[in-house]
């Protein structure tokens, strides 16, 4: 059984597929913002519930681990609680130290 599982993850080019595909871009940012506030996942989940989103600690952990998709309305809850602009939840595609010519694209 273990061998067949490993073979099922082997691609034709001889490399292994990741265990699970990345399903959201905001998970690491949400974790970073939560840590900056000094909140645990349990505390953030409670604050989200007070705002009206029935989010559990385990669901929040899956968001931070990028294992689940985040709906647009869920992003608005994070935006409100963290007091950030919506685009701040997403990673920067071009690093700030990149060639300035790339930033104008």
mmCIF file of C-alpha atoms in Angstrom:
data_model
loop_
_atom_site.group_PDB
_atom_site.id
_atom_site.type_symbol
_atom_site.label_atom_id
_atom_site.label_comp_id
_atom_site.label_asym_id
_atom_site.label_seq_id
_atom_site.Cartn_x
_atom_site.Cartn_y
_atom_site.Cartn_z
ATOM 1 C CA UNK A 1 0.000 0.000 0.000
ATOM 2 C CA UNK A 2 2.749 2.480 0.914
ATOM 3 C CA UNK A 3 4.638 1.714 -2.267
ATOM 4 C CA UNK A 4 1.572 2.255 -4.472
ATOM 5 C CA UNK A 5 0.898 5.584 -2.711
ATOM 6 C CA UNK A 6 4.437 6.746 -3.408
ATOM 7 C CA UNK A 7 4.177 5.640 -7.034
ATOM 8 C CA UNK A 8 0.900 7.507 -7.454
ATOM 9 C CA UNK A 9 2.700 10.733 -6.496
ATOM 10 C CA UNK A 10 5.519 10.142 -8.984
ATOM 11 C CA UNK A 11 5.263 12.273 -12.110
ATOM 12 C CA UNK A 12 6.376 11.141 -15.531
ATOM 13 C CA UNK A 13 9.543 13.266 -15.214
ATOM 14 C CA UNK A 14 10.628 11.290 -12.135
ATOM 15 C CA UNK A 15 9.764 14.001 -9.596
ATOM 16 C CA UNK A 16 7.219 13.760 -6.822
ATOM 17 C CA UNK A 17 4.081 15.888 -6.792
ATOM 18 C CA UNK A 18 3.611 18.021 -3.677
ATOM 19 C CA UNK A 19 1.394 16.449 -1.013
ATOM 20 C CA UNK A 20 -1.282 19.039 -1.644
ATOM 21 C CA UNK A 21 -1.471 21.962 -4.042
ATOM 22 C CA UNK A 22 -1.404 25.517 -2.718
ATOM 23 C CA UNK A 23 -4.999 26.707 -2.605
ATOM 24 C CA UNK A 24 -4.648 30.332 -1.492
ATOM 25 C CA UNK A 25 -2.133 33.159 -1.637
ATOM 26 C CA UNK A 26 -3.050 34.893 1.620
ATOM 27 C CA UNK A 27 -2.388 32.231 4.252
ATOM 28 C CA UNK A 28 1.171 33.245 5.165
ATOM 29 C CA UNK A 29 0.183 36.923 5.346
ATOM 30 C CA UNK A 30 -2.748 36.129 7.616
ATOM 31 C CA UNK A 31 -0.411 34.175 9.909
ATOM 32 C CA UNK A 32 2.078 37.072 9.933
ATOM 33 C CA UNK A 33 -0.610 39.670 10.708
ATOM 34 C CA UNK A 34 -2.111 37.464 13.423
ATOM 35 C CA UNK A 35 1.302 37.031 15.049
ATOM 36 C CA UNK A 36 1.946 40.794 14.903
ATOM 37 C CA UNK A 37 -1.262 41.325 16.866
ATOM 38 C CA UNK A 38 -0.157 38.680 19.373
ATOM 39 C CA UNK A 39 -3.278 36.606 18.742
ATOM 40 C CA UNK A 40 -3.509 32.837 18.784
ATOM 41 C CA UNK A 41 -5.480 31.060 16.084
ATOM 42 C CA UNK A 42 -8.176 30.469 18.700
ATOM 43 C CA UNK A 43 -8.346 34.197 19.501
ATOM 44 C CA UNK A 44 -8.541 35.206 15.843
ATOM 45 C CA UNK A 45 -11.251 32.620 15.196
ATOM 46 C CA UNK A 46 -13.243 34.031 18.135
ATOM 47 C CA UNK A 47 -12.886 37.583 16.781
ATOM 48 C CA UNK A 48 -14.032 36.418 13.339
ATOM 49 C CA UNK A 49 -17.052 34.753 14.944
ATOM 50 C CA UNK A 50 -17.940 37.965 16.772
ATOM 51 C CA UNK A 51 -17.802 39.776 13.414
ATOM 52 C CA UNK A 52 -20.239 37.225 11.968
ATOM 53 C CA UNK A 53 -18.120 34.586 10.240
ATOM 54 C CA UNK A 54 -18.425 31.137 11.794
ATOM 55 C CA UNK A 55 -14.726 30.308 11.440
ATOM 56 C CA UNK A 56 -13.128 27.659 13.646
ATOM 57 C CA UNK A 57 -9.518 27.481 14.795
ATOM 58 C CA UNK A 58 -8.938 24.389 12.669
ATOM 59 C CA UNK A 59 -10.326 26.117 9.547
ATOM 60 C CA UNK A 60 -8.096 29.109 10.231
ATOM 61 C CA UNK A 61 -5.097 26.764 10.551
ATOM 62 C CA UNK A 62 -5.945 25.299 7.145
ATOM 63 C CA UNK A 63 -6.176 28.808 5.651
ATOM 64 C CA UNK A 64 -2.770 29.720 7.074
ATOM 65 C CA UNK A 65 -1.319 26.446 5.759
ATOM 66 C CA UNK A 66 -2.779 27.262 2.309
ATOM 67 C CA UNK A 67 -4.793 24.040 2.279
ATOM 68 C CA UNK A 68 -8.174 25.644 1.538
ATOM 69 C CA UNK A 69 -9.453 28.385 -0.721
ATOM 70 C CA UNK A 70 -10.433 31.714 0.813
ATOM 71 C CA UNK A 71 -13.627 33.284 -0.489
ATOM 72 C CA UNK A 72 -13.835 36.975 -1.291
ATOM 73 C CA UNK A 73 -16.165 37.755 1.604
ATOM 74 C CA UNK A 74 -13.774 36.007 4.001
ATOM 75 C CA UNK A 75 -10.990 38.333 2.870
ATOM 76 C CA UNK A 76 -13.157 41.270 3.934
ATOM 77 C CA UNK A 77 -13.343 39.892 7.485
ATOM 78 C CA UNK A 78 -9.551 39.646 7.640
ATOM 79 C CA UNK A 79 -9.202 43.122 6.171
ATOM 80 C CA UNK A 80 -11.469 44.596 8.832
ATOM 81 C CA UNK A 81 -9.914 42.801 11.800
ATOM 82 C CA UNK A 82 -6.332 43.512 10.804
ATOM 83 C CA UNK A 83 -7.066 47.073 9.689
ATOM 84 C CA UNK A 84 -5.263 46.684 6.363
ATOM 85 C CA UNK A 85 -6.042 47.366 2.741
ATOM 86 C CA UNK A 86 -7.285 44.332 0.830
ATOM 87 C CA UNK A 87 -4.194 44.195 -1.385
ATOM 88 C CA UNK A 88 -1.987 43.988 1.727
ATOM 89 C CA UNK A 89 -3.319 40.477 2.338
ATOM 90 C CA UNK A 90 -1.679 39.289 -0.880
ATOM 91 C CA UNK A 91 2.032 38.688 -1.337
ATOM 92 C CA UNK A 92 4.105 41.182 -3.283
ATOM 93 C CA UNK A 93 4.928 39.712 -6.646
ATOM 94 C CA UNK A 94 7.976 41.860 -7.283
ATOM 95 C CA UNK A 95 10.371 42.279 -4.339
ATOM 96 C CA UNK A 96 11.118 45.851 -3.298
ATOM 97 C CA UNK A 97 14.818 45.349 -4.012
ATOM 98 C CA UNK A 98 14.144 44.157 -7.564
ATOM 99 C CA UNK A 99 15.366 45.999 -10.600
ATOM 100 C CA UNK A 100 13.335 49.263 -10.733
ATOM 101 C CA UNK A 101 12.605 48.687 -14.426
ATOM 102 C CA UNK A 102 10.545 45.620 -13.450
ATOM 103 C CA UNK A 103 8.348 47.610 -11.091
ATOM 104 C CA UNK A 104 6.889 49.739 -13.877
ATOM 105 C CA UNK A 105 5.483 46.715 -15.664
#
